[in-house]
Amino acid sequence: EQDVAEYRKSLAIRVSGFDVPKPIKTFGDCGFSLQLMNAIKKQGYEKPTSIQCQAFPIVLSGRDIIGIAKTGSGKTAAFVLPMIVHIMDQPELEKEEGPIGVICAPTRELAHQIYLECKKFSKSHGIRVSAVYGGMSKLEQFKELKAGCEIVVATPGRLIDMLKMKALTMLRATYLVLDEADRMFDLGFEPQIRSIVGQIRPDRQTLLFSATMPRKVEKLAREILTDPVRVTVGEVG
Ligand code: ADP
Ligand code: MG
């Protein structure tokens, strides 16, 4: 409709891909559990941001996504909230102890912020979150991972170290997020990212977020995502 087109244009939202689920307008449209709705309320989030309105139904439907939006647009909750739903949907697995959700971010600081966001929304669900990045002793991290977790938030280098030390397995991992993909490339993490992706089952759900899409990131996205929906919010270079 004319109005919808005008509205999208005013917010500079561009969506491409086939069979794209319709965007939602409120958190109540997402089918989130009462626990999750309460956690959202506790954060003081009244309505979803633009990228969240587009991303929630896409990710909740199990599709891969490329999300391009500037800093401060609420990308973290766009992948954390559907991840909680994804984890709660998994059947109980007794033998496997590795993470179900794996999030990679370029720096310790960013990984830590994501870790805190995951904790806020996972606490009431009994979901365990482990942070895997430099600055913490490898032995401590090894022990924590051995104890088991459902979510790992990591910088690529340290996650590779932990995988080499067999601190965790990726056998349960079905939800992979590459956050700030452009910065991970700038920092030279492409080989580590490829190694991590190569250790996660191909029928996983993959989410890639970036502020920009240089050709190298585009190429990786084409290789590791399956029929992704691409959502761009705002004027992105
Ligand atoms: P990005 O990753 O896109 O840079 P963040 O996920 O860090 O953005 O979010 C930026 C800020 O907006 C954070 O302080 C976060 O808590 C807040 N935020 C996220 N979603 C919402 C929302 N729906 N309503 C209000 N604030 C939000
Ligand atoms: Mg972010």
Short mmCIF file of C-alpha atoms and ligand atoms in Angstrom, two decimals:
data_model
loop_
_atom_site.label_atom_id
_atom_site.label_comp_id
_atom_site.label_asym_id
_atom_site.label_seq_id
_atom_site.Cartn_x
_atom_site.Cartn_y
_atom_site.Cartn_z
CA GLU A 1 0.00 0.00 0.00
CA GLN A 2 1.02 3.60 -0.55
CA ASP A 3 1.07 4.36 3.20
CA VAL A 4 3.30 1.39 4.02
CA ALA A 5 5.69 2.27 1.22
CA GLU A 6 5.84 5.89 2.39
CA TYR A 7 6.39 4.79 5.97
CA ARG A 8 9.22 2.44 5.06
CA LYS A 9 10.79 5.11 2.89
CA SER A 10 10.65 7.64 5.74
CA LEU A 11 12.48 5.20 8.00
CA ALA A 12 14.72 4.08 5.14
CA ILE A 13 13.91 0.41 5.70
CA ARG A 14 14.81 -1.95 2.89
CA VAL A 15 13.99 -5.65 3.01
CA SER A 16 14.94 -8.26 0.42
CA GLY A 17 14.58 -12.02 0.17
CA PHE A 18 11.69 -14.31 -0.68
CA ASP A 19 8.69 -15.19 1.51
CA VAL A 20 9.65 -12.53 4.05
CA PRO A 21 7.51 -12.69 7.21
CA LYS A 22 5.55 -9.48 7.90
CA PRO A 23 7.08 -7.08 10.43
CA ILE A 24 5.55 -6.86 13.91
CA LYS A 25 4.52 -3.66 15.67
CA THR A 26 4.63 -4.54 19.38
CA PHE A 27 6.46 -7.00 21.62
CA GLY A 28 3.04 -8.56 22.20
CA ASP A 29 2.90 -9.58 18.51
CA CYS A 30 5.94 -11.85 18.88
CA GLY A 31 4.41 -14.68 20.91
CA PHE A 32 7.04 -14.24 23.63
CA SER A 33 6.49 -16.09 26.91
CA LEU A 34 5.20 -14.24 29.96
CA GLN A 35 8.66 -14.52 31.54
CA LEU A 36 10.27 -12.90 28.53
CA MET A 37 7.62 -10.17 28.37
CA ASN A 38 8.30 -9.41 32.05
CA ALA A 39 12.05 -9.22 31.43
CA ILE A 40 11.42 -6.83 28.51
CA LYS A 41 9.19 -4.68 30.71
CA LYS A 42 11.83 -4.68 33.43
CA GLN A 43 14.31 -3.24 30.91
CA GLY A 44 11.88 -0.40 30.26
CA TYR A 45 11.55 -1.32 26.58
CA GLU A 46 8.10 -0.09 25.55
CA LYS A 47 8.14 -0.86 21.86
CA PRO A 48 10.51 -2.63 19.50
CA THR A 49 12.99 -0.53 17.49
CA SER A 50 12.81 -0.52 13.66
CA ILE A 51 15.35 -3.30 13.21
CA GLN A 52 13.60 -5.35 15.92
CA CYS A 53 10.17 -4.96 14.23
CA GLN A 54 11.63 -6.43 11.04
CA ALA A 55 14.02 -8.96 12.59
CA PHE A 56 11.85 -10.64 15.25
CA PRO A 57 9.38 -12.38 12.91
CA ILE A 58 12.14 -13.34 10.46
CA VAL A 59 14.37 -14.87 13.12
CA LEU A 60 11.48 -16.45 15.06
CA SER A 61 10.40 -18.20 11.85
CA GLY A 62 13.82 -19.84 11.72
CA ARG A 63 15.19 -17.87 8.76
CA ASP A 64 18.74 -16.64 8.40
CA ILE A 65 19.15 -12.88 8.44
CA ILE A 66 21.57 -10.17 7.41
CA GLY A 67 20.85 -7.11 9.56
CA ILE A 68 22.41 -3.82 8.61
CA ALA A 69 21.76 -0.89 10.91
CA LYS A 70 23.83 1.76 12.62
CA THR A 71 25.08 1.65 16.20
CA GLY A 72 22.42 2.22 18.85
CA SER A 73 19.54 0.78 16.83
CA GLY A 74 18.90 -2.13 19.19
CA LYS A 75 20.55 -4.96 17.25
CA THR A 76 21.53 -6.87 20.40
CA ALA A 77 17.97 -7.50 21.59
CA ALA A 78 17.06 -8.26 17.94
CA PHE A 79 19.12 -11.44 18.20
CA VAL A 80 19.05 -12.12 21.95
CA LEU A 81 15.25 -12.30 22.43
CA PRO A 82 14.61 -14.78 19.57
CA MET A 83 17.63 -16.77 20.81
CA ILE A 84 15.93 -17.27 24.18
CA VAL A 85 12.83 -18.57 22.35
CA HIS A 86 15.03 -20.83 20.20
CA ILE A 87 16.76 -22.31 23.26
CA MET A 88 13.51 -22.85 25.17
CA ASP A 89 12.14 -24.69 22.10
CA GLN A 90 14.94 -27.29 22.13
CA PRO A 91 14.21 -30.71 23.52
CA GLU A 92 16.17 -31.54 26.67
CA LEU A 93 19.46 -33.09 25.67
CA GLU A 94 21.06 -35.06 28.45
CA LYS A 95 24.39 -35.97 27.01
CA GLU A 96 25.45 -32.84 25.17
CA GLU A 97 26.62 -29.93 27.24
CA GLY A 98 27.87 -27.46 24.65
CA PRO A 99 26.14 -24.16 23.90
CA ILE A 100 23.00 -23.89 21.78
CA GLY A 101 23.53 -20.21 21.02
CA VAL A 102 26.97 -18.99 19.93
CA ILE A 103 27.60 -15.27 19.56
CA CYS A 104 30.82 -13.85 18.15
CA ALA A 105 31.75 -10.20 18.56
CA PRO A 106 34.94 -8.33 17.60
CA THR A 107 36.13 -7.04 20.98
CA ARG A 108 36.12 -7.93 24.64
CA GLU A 109 34.07 -4.82 25.45
CA LEU A 110 31.38 -5.61 22.89
CA ALA A 111 31.26 -9.25 23.90
CA HIS A 112 30.87 -8.19 27.51
CA GLN A 113 27.94 -5.86 26.68
CA ILE A 114 26.21 -8.67 24.79
CA TYR A 115 26.93 -11.03 27.69
CA LEU A 116 25.15 -8.64 30.09
CA GLU A 117 22.17 -8.33 27.72
CA CYS A 118 21.95 -12.14 27.47
CA LYS A 119 22.04 -12.44 31.27
CA LYS A 120 19.17 -9.98 31.69
CA PHE A 121 16.86 -11.97 29.46
CA SER A 122 17.99 -15.51 30.27
CA LYS A 123 18.07 -15.34 34.06
CA SER A 124 14.40 -16.17 34.63
CA HIS A 125 14.62 -19.08 32.16
CA GLY A 126 17.45 -20.97 33.88
CA ILE A 127 19.63 -20.51 30.80
CA ARG A 128 23.35 -20.39 31.51
CA VAL A 129 25.56 -17.85 29.73
CA SER A 130 29.35 -18.04 29.47
CA ALA A 131 31.64 -15.23 28.39
CA VAL A 132 34.69 -16.30 26.42
CA TYR A 133 37.19 -13.54 25.76
CA GLY A 134 40.63 -12.35 26.77
CA GLY A 135 41.33 -10.80 30.14
CA MET A 136 40.08 -13.80 32.05
CA SER A 137 42.32 -16.73 32.88
CA LYS A 138 42.04 -19.55 30.36
CA LEU A 139 41.87 -22.08 33.17
CA GLU A 140 38.90 -20.32 34.79
CA GLN A 141 37.17 -20.13 31.43
CA PHE A 142 37.93 -23.77 30.72
CA LYS A 143 36.35 -24.81 34.04
CA GLU A 144 33.27 -22.66 33.50
CA LEU A 145 32.71 -24.09 30.02
CA LYS A 146 33.21 -27.62 31.27
CA ALA A 147 30.39 -27.03 33.75
CA GLY A 148 28.08 -26.44 30.78
CA CYS A 149 26.10 -23.54 29.32
CA GLU A 150 23.41 -22.80 26.76
CA ILE A 151 24.88 -19.53 25.44
CA VAL A 152 28.46 -18.57 24.69
CA VAL A 153 29.39 -14.96 23.95
CA ALA A 154 32.90 -14.87 22.56
CA THR A 155 35.63 -13.10 20.71
CA PRO A 156 36.76 -15.38 17.85
CA GLY A 157 40.36 -15.86 18.99
CA ARG A 158 39.52 -16.98 22.50
CA LEU A 159 36.71 -19.23 21.33
CA ILE A 160 39.15 -21.01 19.01
CA ASP A 161 41.54 -21.46 21.95
CA MET A 162 38.75 -23.00 24.03
CA LEU A 163 37.69 -25.30 21.18
CA LYS A 164 41.29 -26.46 20.79
CA MET A 165 41.46 -27.15 24.53
CA LYS A 166 38.20 -29.12 24.18
CA ALA A 167 36.57 -26.96 26.83
CA LEU A 168 33.33 -27.20 24.82
CA THR A 169 31.80 -28.96 21.85
CA MET A 170 29.60 -27.42 19.19
CA LEU A 171 27.36 -30.49 18.90
CA ARG A 172 24.32 -28.67 20.34
CA ALA A 173 24.96 -25.33 18.61
CA THR A 174 22.10 -24.43 16.27
CA TYR A 175 21.96 -20.61 16.57
CA LEU A 176 25.01 -18.67 15.42
CA VAL A 177 25.29 -14.88 15.58
CA LEU A 178 28.10 -12.90 13.98
CA ASP A 179 27.77 -9.40 15.42
CA GLU A 180 29.63 -6.42 13.97
CA ALA A 181 30.90 -8.62 11.16
CA ASP A 182 32.61 -5.71 9.40
CA ARG A 183 34.71 -4.93 12.48
CA MET A 184 35.61 -8.58 12.95
CA PHE A 185 37.00 -8.51 9.38
CA ASP A 186 38.83 -5.22 10.03
CA LEU A 187 40.49 -6.86 13.02
CA GLY A 188 41.62 -9.80 10.89
CA PHE A 189 39.30 -12.43 12.37
CA GLU A 190 38.12 -13.87 9.05
CA PRO A 191 40.11 -17.14 9.40
CA GLN A 192 38.88 -17.63 12.97
CA ILE A 193 35.28 -16.95 11.96
CA ARG A 194 35.53 -19.45 9.12
CA SER A 195 37.01 -22.04 11.47
CA ILE A 196 34.21 -21.54 14.03
CA VAL A 197 31.48 -21.68 11.38
CA GLY A 198 33.09 -24.86 10.00
CA GLN A 199 32.68 -26.52 13.39
CA ILE A 200 28.94 -25.80 13.65
CA ARG A 201 26.38 -28.06 11.97
CA PRO A 202 25.22 -26.78 8.58
CA ASP A 203 21.52 -26.91 9.50
CA ARG A 204 22.05 -24.16 12.09
CA GLN A 205 20.29 -20.80 11.97
CA THR A 206 22.78 -18.04 11.16
CA LEU A 207 22.43 -14.32 11.87
CA LEU A 208 24.88 -11.73 10.61
CA PHE A 209 24.80 -8.13 11.80
CA SER A 210 26.97 -5.34 10.49
CA ALA A 211 27.03 -1.57 10.24
CA THR A 212 28.44 -1.78 6.69
CA MET A 213 28.69 -4.54 4.07
CA PRO A 214 32.13 -4.52 2.42
CA ARG A 215 32.61 -7.02 -0.40
CA LYS A 216 34.52 -9.50 1.81
CA VAL A 217 31.69 -9.62 4.35
CA GLU A 218 29.16 -9.99 1.54
CA LYS A 219 31.13 -12.96 0.21
CA LEU A 220 31.21 -14.66 3.62
CA ALA A 221 27.50 -14.05 4.09
CA ARG A 222 26.77 -15.70 0.73
CA GLU A 223 28.84 -18.71 1.75
CA ILE A 224 27.54 -19.31 5.27
CA LEU A 225 23.91 -18.15 5.28
CA THR A 226 21.01 -20.05 3.75
CA ASP A 227 18.35 -18.05 1.86
CA PRO A 228 18.84 -15.07 4.17
CA VAL A 229 16.47 -12.14 4.46
CA ARG A 230 18.35 -8.88 4.29
CA VAL A 231 17.12 -5.97 6.38
CA THR A 232 18.70 -2.55 6.07
CA VAL A 233 17.60 0.26 8.36
CA GLY A 234 18.74 3.82 7.77
CA GLU A 235 21.22 5.29 5.34
CA VAL A 236 24.08 2.82 5.49
CA GLY A 237 27.27 3.30 3.48
P1 ADP B 1 23.32 -1.70 18.48
O1 ADP B 1 23.84 -3.07 18.73
O2 ADP B 1 22.44 -1.62 17.29
O3 ADP B 1 24.41 -0.68 18.45
P2 ADP B 1 22.25 -1.94 21.13
O4 ADP B 1 21.67 -3.28 21.00
O5 ADP B 1 23.53 -1.81 21.86
O6 ADP B 1 22.40 -1.27 19.69
O7 ADP B 1 21.13 -1.00 21.78
C1 ADP B 1 21.34 0.37 22.04
C2 ADP B 1 20.60 0.77 23.30
O8 ADP B 1 19.18 0.71 23.08
C3 ADP B 1 20.87 -0.12 24.49
O9 ADP B 1 21.03 0.70 25.63
C4 ADP B 1 19.62 -0.98 24.61
O10 ADP B 1 19.39 -1.38 25.95
C5 ADP B 1 18.55 -0.04 24.10
N1 ADP B 1 17.37 -0.71 23.50
C6 ADP B 1 17.35 -1.81 22.72
N2 ADP B 1 16.11 -2.12 22.32
C7 ADP B 1 15.29 -1.19 22.87
C8 ADP B 1 13.87 -0.95 22.84
N3 ADP B 1 13.06 -1.75 22.15
N4 ADP B 1 13.38 0.11 23.53
C9 ADP B 1 14.21 0.92 24.22
N5 ADP B 1 15.55 0.76 24.30
C10 ADP B 1 16.10 -0.28 23.62
MG MG B 2 25.72 -3.93 18.66
#
